[in-house]
C-alpha angles and dihedrals in degrees: 000000000000119000116268096231097220094166113105129167114260092248094055127085124223104237096171115128132184130016121309112248125211118194116202120193128191096214106091092199090078126073121236119221123185115222107206098175144341093286097045095087091059097048118102112263133195105266094202091060092060096050115099129201094266094054091046090052092052090050091052091048091050092050091046090051091053091048091050090049091052092048090048090052092050090046091050090052092049091047091051089049092051089047091052091049092050094046099044105028103037106023096029093216114174094348137112129199117249112253120225113216096185133054089230092066091050090048092053090049091051091050091051091045090051091051089049093052091047092048092050091050091049091048092052090048092049092049090053090049089050094054091043087057094229115180096255092075094044094054122069092214126049111283120186109198119234125237093269091057096056109121102186147323095295090048089051091054090049093050091048089051091052092053094045091047094050095045104039116009101042096054091052094048091044093052093047092046091052089052092051092045089053090053089046092054093047091052091046090052090051090052091049091051090051091051092049089050090051091050090051091051091051093045094049093036091232115177139132111277136193116228110229125324109313092192097053105119131155100215135036095242091056091050091059090059092044095060111067123217110270128191117202119201127194109188113193141162123196091336098159094152100051110022095096098051092043095052090043093053095048093047089057094058111134100240133114108276094225090055095049134070124182120205118197103200106197120189094170117144092194108092094204091057090048091057091048092053092045090053092051091049091049091051093056092041089058088053090060100261115145097235134145134192121223127184128181119215092204115045102209124160094015112234094350091054090048093053092043091053092050093050090055092069115116095234093059090081089070092062128080102194137030125204118200127204127176117228096265096048121107114191120198117247093255094053096109092045090055097047113028096058090066088072092061113108089357107099094169092060113105105166139029112193125195128204126257123241121195124223094191102040091122095047097102142333093279093056091047091054091047089051090056092051096046094043089058090047094053101031096044114014101038095038096048094045091046094051100040103028105023086224137095138142113284109241094219094242143042090044137114119220130196102236090219089060091052092050096046091049093055100264126249114340126199097212099103141025090241099066090156093060090042095057091043093055093046092048090050090052088054092055101257119147129221133213125203120203110203094180095056110082130188117198120236139141135253124221113278098195126065092228092058092043092049093052090048092051091047090057093043092053103036094048097058092052090048089049091048091059091050098042101041096088091046091050093050094048096041123111097236120114122280094247090054090051090049091049091052096046104034104031109020098043112014103035101035101029105031111020096045098059091036099058094035091059101036098040103041102026104035113016097040096055090043092054089061087067093038102045092174087076097043116157117237120250094247090063092049101040122003104048095041091049091049091048090049089051090055091046093053096049094091088057103043093169088065096063092112087063097055094109095046089046093055093047094044093050089055089046092054090051091086091059093044093047090049091050093045092054090047093054096040095053097033095242125174100271095048093089096042114124117193117177109238109248113243128208094207095244114169137182116276095259090053091049091051093049092047091051091050091052092050093049096044108028093162096058125087105231119203118244112271117232106235106210134150093269120107123245125211114265087199089076090053091051091051091053091050091051090054093051115105115250111247127182111254127198111247116252112227112227126197133198124206132221113224109209100197093050091048093049090051090048092057091043091055093044090050089051089048090057090050090048090051089052090056096036096236093167113202092025090062095052093046093048092046097051093038089052091050091050090052088048092053092049094043091055092044093241093142123079128002127321119259118242 
């Protein structure tokens, strides 16, 4: 029988009435609860006391079932990974080896391969030493045996290696690792300052604003003088997948037709694509849109040469501003009304840049990781530099330039593959100011295949180093202030374009695995784990929905460091691939309204569909699915898709996994887990198991 509990505090009243009742049941499968009064049933009770053996057993079975399901999921992933390795690496089914066009790429691969062979030899030697029970593995600290302890020729070689490693190799690795760690901390500090600046902007609600309504005019004649003359340029080259939606979006811009001219600048060398673009331009021309088609017979200078050729037309002198959109960009109709008014009463303003929005950011893991990276670039880097410095790198598209600023800065030059950054730096040196609009988004798409993304990143990281060599004398001799020169040289170019890929590759992909075989130069855990995780946390803040991908983001950024380092060296030393321009392959993704309109046109080609207003509102994909269900099934020829094997990434994967085995042998803890997961991420990328296949 339970105790009656007659003790009450002196300030409490005993409200119990009646006689306490105790119910005893013979069936042990039921719990017994004593009701000591009318309020006892509503008092909190100890849940563990009411659980019987049968309930506890069911809970254990449920938890065990969940654990088995989790293990089965992990096993399925590992089995799929092993299957991909077997299929692509050993049997070479549906894969092609990456081709290196420059000797530098082959040299880097040979260096990584040499490090891998050396690491595997060291690992084999350490395993032999482990099974021979030599003193090094019994002692926590390094112990070099004396002459009397030598047990044979192999032991003598091992002891000589220990002494040589401690006296000569470890100091070099330790000094270089300290240098890279210092660069890592400087870059981390820069990222923290940028994040603090972004928080301050959000807290103070600082952003460029337009005073009043610049287009408010009483009569029609006055309105003509209110709207400035705007030229819109769409440079493209073999953009079969996206030309239609891009031209359609630009032709629906809300601006007086007589004050707007659209130039479609086609550099396509495929005649069938040329005819398709001409037909699209003719269609909009018949609808009253002021649009022209230009095609160059000789494609020199890539995009910069295309834009330079278009700006040389005689009628350009009648226009005050030029808006530029790449072929996959789809501006909203109110884009010009949200950007051009910032130039009013601001004669020093040369550029207004809008933010990018991505229609395919949820397509696969690769696009999600790109969205995290680009969200930080626009939300933090561009916005902070625009507010506090009035300068940032032009993104090459979704921006409006004052034509006078372009002309005074020297116009488009064909000397680098980053003509957008080139014109931005030269305009900054001439005293022009920039504005970044974070709340104005232009839809576009990010690469969905690793091959396309890798080529894009190579161009984005080789071009700035090439530009740095060319612009350094002009920056030093310019008339801008010293702190602006320091910002351009130290922060804009060196820290964010050179130091970042340098230390990411050398510290996490080369030095860290080497320290597993040279434990005297071991990196501390805060360098491997705590600081990178904190920096990744800051990087992912602008995209809060991507928090579940923080670990893949950290690993993938280190994985991309080999491509960025390779590109940085190419641009810095003017190697063969530094001036290589490869058009980023598009998948033809569009916003949901565009998809719906395209489906309607395909299903009812004879009907004249009204133009669809492309706003920021979402449309129902269910309507699109219904239209697809109604479409007649037609046999389609299969599209052959090919994956590529990337040799440098694979070699680094095996180097990191070898170092992980060595770390496991010495029980390094966090180093083992980092090397293991980083090696697996390199393996996934090297076998092209991330992103979409390339047709």
